[in-house]
């Protein structure tokens, strides 16, 4: 069996703010930008890795979600507990320095973790937790 992780989804609440974070600050490229009515789905990914994608999606676009579920999702996003992603870089300190220069909520500076990883954590404009691990 040969399976890879091709695409994952992260919710956004402001597509332009998310683009400023993922495209302008992290350097991801935009692969698709699809609109439907007042919603946008933006596919981004690291340059040179076309088989790795993140779709920034409206958080409650599924018609099967109830109004109560939409409220719960919005509350969890506001708290930063709804979604997360872990990225990797060989230069954690340099990456963190660039991110820190942006308008970003820093959750944790680069730290050597007890479990053997060194990482940092920030929140994207929608409140998603973005952990960046040093690839050794």
Coordinates of C-alpha atoms in Angstrom, one line a residue:
X1 CA 0.0 0.0 0.0
X2 CA 1.3 3.4 -0.9
X3 CA -0.6 6.3 0.7
X4 CA 0.4 9.9 1.2
X5 CA -1.2 12.9 2.8
X6 CA -2.2 14.9 -0.2
X7 CA -4.6 17.6 1.2
X8 CA -5.8 18.7 4.5
X9 CA -8.3 21.5 5.5
X10 CA -8.0 24.4 7.8
X11 CA -10.9 26.8 8.4
X12 CA -10.5 30.5 7.8
X13 CA -12.7 33.4 8.9
X14 CA -11.0 36.1 6.7
X15 CA -9.5 34.9 3.4
X16 CA -7.3 38.0 2.9
X17 CA -5.9 37.7 6.4
X18 CA -5.2 34.0 5.9
X19 CA -3.4 34.8 2.6
X20 CA -1.3 37.4 4.3
X21 CA -0.3 34.8 6.9
X22 CA 0.2 31.7 4.7
X23 CA 1.3 33.3 1.4
X24 CA 3.1 36.5 2.5
X25 CA 4.5 35.5 5.8
X26 CA 5.2 31.7 5.5
X27 CA 5.9 31.8 1.7
X28 CA 3.3 29.3 0.6
X29 CA 2.0 29.5 -3.0
X30 CA -1.6 29.8 -3.9
X31 CA -2.7 26.9 -6.2
X32 CA -6.4 27.5 -6.4
X33 CA -8.7 30.3 -5.3
X34 CA -12.3 29.3 -5.7
X35 CA -15.3 31.4 -4.8
X36 CA -19.0 30.4 -4.5
X37 CA -21.5 33.0 -3.4
X38 CA -19.9 34.8 -0.5
X39 CA -17.4 32.0 0.4
X40 CA -13.8 31.2 -0.7
X41 CA -11.8 28.0 -0.8
X42 CA -8.1 28.7 -1.2
X43 CA -5.6 25.9 -1.9
X44 CA -2.1 26.7 -0.8
X45 CA 1.1 24.7 -0.4
X46 CA 4.9 25.0 0.0
X47 CA 6.7 25.9 -3.3
X48 CA 8.1 22.8 -5.0
X49 CA 5.8 20.4 -3.1
X50 CA 2.8 20.3 -5.4
X51 CA 1.6 17.0 -3.8
X52 CA 1.1 18.7 -0.4
X53 CA -1.8 21.0 -0.1
X54 CA -3.8 22.9 2.5
X55 CA -7.3 24.1 1.6
X56 CA -8.3 27.2 3.6
X57 CA -12.1 26.7 3.8
X58 CA -15.1 28.5 5.2
X59 CA -15.6 26.8 8.6
X60 CA -19.3 26.0 8.4
X61 CA -20.0 25.7 4.7
X62 CA -21.4 22.2 4.9
X63 CA -25.2 22.4 4.6
X64 CA -25.5 19.5 7.0
X65 CA -24.2 21.6 9.9
X66 CA -26.8 23.0 12.2
X67 CA -26.9 26.5 13.6
X68 CA -25.9 25.2 17.0
X69 CA -22.9 23.4 15.5
X70 CA -21.9 26.6 13.6
X71 CA -22.0 28.5 16.9
X72 CA -19.8 25.9 18.5
X73 CA -17.3 25.9 15.7
X74 CA -17.1 29.7 15.8
X75 CA -16.6 29.6 19.6
X76 CA -13.9 26.9 19.3
X77 CA -12.1 28.9 16.6
X78 CA -12.2 32.0 18.7
X79 CA -10.5 30.0 21.5
X80 CA -8.0 28.4 19.1
X81 CA -9.2 24.9 19.9
X82 CA -10.9 23.9 16.7
X83 CA -8.1 23.1 14.2
X84 CA -4.3 22.8 14.0
X85 CA -1.5 22.0 11.7
X86 CA 2.1 21.0 12.2
X87 CA 4.7 22.3 9.8
X88 CA 8.4 21.5 9.5
X89 CA 11.6 23.5 8.8
X90 CA 15.3 22.9 9.1
X91 CA 15.8 26.4 10.3
X92 CA 13.3 26.9 13.2
X93 CA 15.0 30.0 14.7
X94 CA 15.2 31.8 11.3
X95 CA 11.6 30.9 10.5
X96 CA 10.4 32.0 14.0
X97 CA 12.3 35.3 13.6
X98 CA 10.5 36.0 10.3
X99 CA 7.1 35.0 11.7
X100 CA 7.6 37.0 14.9
X101 CA 8.1 40.1 12.7
X102 CA 4.6 39.7 11.4
X103 CA 1.3 40.5 13.1
X104 CA 1.0 37.1 14.6
X105 CA -0.1 35.7 18.0
X106 CA 2.9 33.9 19.4
X107 CA 1.9 30.9 21.6
X108 CA 5.3 29.5 22.3
X109 CA 8.8 30.5 21.3
X110 CA 11.2 27.8 20.0
X111 CA 11.4 25.2 22.8
X112 CA 13.1 21.9 23.2
X113 CA 10.3 19.5 24.1
X114 CA 10.5 16.6 26.5
X115 CA 9.5 14.2 23.8
X116 CA 12.5 15.0 21.7
X117 CA 11.2 17.7 19.3
X118 CA 12.1 21.3 19.1
X119 CA 9.2 23.5 18.0
X120 CA 7.3 26.8 18.3
X121 CA 3.6 27.6 18.1
X122 CA 1.6 30.6 16.7
X123 CA -2.0 31.1 15.8
X124 CA -3.1 32.0 12.3
X125 CA -5.6 34.8 11.7
X126 CA -8.5 32.3 12.2
X127 CA -7.2 31.1 15.5
X128 CA -5.8 27.8 14.2
X129 CA -2.8 26.5 16.1
X130 CA 0.2 26.4 13.8
X131 CA 3.1 24.4 15.3
X132 CA 6.4 24.5 13.5
X133 CA 8.8 21.7 14.2
X134 CA 12.5 21.7 13.5
X135 CA 13.3 19.0 11.0
X136 CA 16.6 17.4 12.1

